[in-house]
Coordinates of C-alpha atoms in Angstrom, one line a residue:
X1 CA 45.5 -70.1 14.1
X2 CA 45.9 -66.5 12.8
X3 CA 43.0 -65.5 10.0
X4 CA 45.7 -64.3 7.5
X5 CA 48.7 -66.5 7.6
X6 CA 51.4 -66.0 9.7
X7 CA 52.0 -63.2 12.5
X8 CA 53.5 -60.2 12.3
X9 CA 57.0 -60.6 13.8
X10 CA 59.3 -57.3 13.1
X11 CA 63.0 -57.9 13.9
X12 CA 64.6 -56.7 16.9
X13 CA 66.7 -53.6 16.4
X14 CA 70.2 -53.8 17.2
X15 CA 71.4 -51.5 20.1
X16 CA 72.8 -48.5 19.5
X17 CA 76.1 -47.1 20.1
X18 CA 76.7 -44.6 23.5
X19 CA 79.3 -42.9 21.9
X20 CA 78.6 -39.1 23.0
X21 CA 79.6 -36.5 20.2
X22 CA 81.2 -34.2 22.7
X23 CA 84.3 -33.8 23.2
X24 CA 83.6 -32.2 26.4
X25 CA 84.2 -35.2 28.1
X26 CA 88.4 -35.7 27.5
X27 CA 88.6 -31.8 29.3
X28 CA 89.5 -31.8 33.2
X29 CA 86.9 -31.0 35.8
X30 CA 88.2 -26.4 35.7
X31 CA 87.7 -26.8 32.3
X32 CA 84.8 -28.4 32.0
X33 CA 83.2 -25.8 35.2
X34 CA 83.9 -22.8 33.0
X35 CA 82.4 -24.4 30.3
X36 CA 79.4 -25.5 31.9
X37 CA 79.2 -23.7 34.8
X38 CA 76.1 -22.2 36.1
X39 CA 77.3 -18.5 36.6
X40 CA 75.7 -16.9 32.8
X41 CA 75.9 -13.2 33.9
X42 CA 73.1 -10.6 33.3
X43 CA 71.4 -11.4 29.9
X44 CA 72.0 -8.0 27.5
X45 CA 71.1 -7.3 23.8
X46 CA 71.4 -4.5 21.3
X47 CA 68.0 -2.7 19.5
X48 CA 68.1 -0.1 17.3
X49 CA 71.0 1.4 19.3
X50 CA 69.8 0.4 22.9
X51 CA 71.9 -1.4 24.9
X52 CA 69.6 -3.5 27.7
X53 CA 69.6 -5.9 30.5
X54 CA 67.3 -8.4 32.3
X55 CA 67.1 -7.2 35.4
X56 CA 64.7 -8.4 38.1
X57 CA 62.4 -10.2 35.5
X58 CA 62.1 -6.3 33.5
X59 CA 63.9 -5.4 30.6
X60 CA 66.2 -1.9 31.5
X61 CA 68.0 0.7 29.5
X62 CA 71.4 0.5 30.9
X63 CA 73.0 3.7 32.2
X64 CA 73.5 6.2 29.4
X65 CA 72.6 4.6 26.5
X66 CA 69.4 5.8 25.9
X67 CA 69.1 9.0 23.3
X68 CA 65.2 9.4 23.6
X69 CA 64.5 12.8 25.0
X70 CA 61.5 13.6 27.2
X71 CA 59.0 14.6 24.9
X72 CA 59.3 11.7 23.0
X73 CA 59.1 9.1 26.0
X74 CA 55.7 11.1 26.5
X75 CA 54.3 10.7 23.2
X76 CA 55.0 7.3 23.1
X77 CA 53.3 6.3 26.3
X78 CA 50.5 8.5 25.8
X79 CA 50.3 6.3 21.9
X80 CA 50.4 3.0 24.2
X81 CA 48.1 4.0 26.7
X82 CA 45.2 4.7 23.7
X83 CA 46.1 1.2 21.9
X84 CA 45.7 -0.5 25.2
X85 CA 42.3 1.3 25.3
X86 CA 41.8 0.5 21.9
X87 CA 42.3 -3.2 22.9
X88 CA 40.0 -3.7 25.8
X89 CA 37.3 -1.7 23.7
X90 CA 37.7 -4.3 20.8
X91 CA 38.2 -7.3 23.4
X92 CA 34.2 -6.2 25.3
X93 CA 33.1 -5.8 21.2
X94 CA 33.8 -9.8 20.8
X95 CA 33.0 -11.2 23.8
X96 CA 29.9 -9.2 23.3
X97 CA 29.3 -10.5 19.8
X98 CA 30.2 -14.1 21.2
X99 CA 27.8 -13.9 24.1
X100 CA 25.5 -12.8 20.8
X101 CA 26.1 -16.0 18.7
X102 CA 25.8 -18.3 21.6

């Protein structure tokens, strides 16, 4: 005998409809392949001017479209190369303040 009256019971939901909301299903089997099909091409977007593709897991200016001239490219890795010195300085500062604390 239950300490609170009766048992909980919920009611059974009813089942629900399989109608799909595609209509991708009433095209013929070409249609449907070009639709679906599993050829996407060579991902590409636009930035600031750039065209570039994914190629072998890298991003790459394509042919031409860069404008950048030579001093510039320098400057900016030579910018990168400090931050990424910057960033292992700071990253040995906290593990060194962590080892610190603990």
């Amino acid at each position: 005998m239950p300490l609170f009256g009766s048992t909980f019971s919920p009611k059974k939901t009813p089942p629900r409809k399989c109608a799909s909301l595609s209509n991708l299903h009433l095209l013929d089997r070409s249609t449907r392949e070009i639709e679906l099909g599993l050829e996407y091409g060579i991902p590409t977007m636009n930035l600031a001017g750039q065209s570039l593709k994914f190629e072998n897991g890298q991003w790459v200016a394509e042919s031409g479209s860069f404008t950048g001239d030579r001093r510039e490219m320098q400057r900016l890795r030579k910018r990168n190369q400090q931050l990424e010195e910057e960033n292992n300085l700071l990253r040995l500062k906290v593990d060194i303040l962590l080892d610190m604390v603990s």
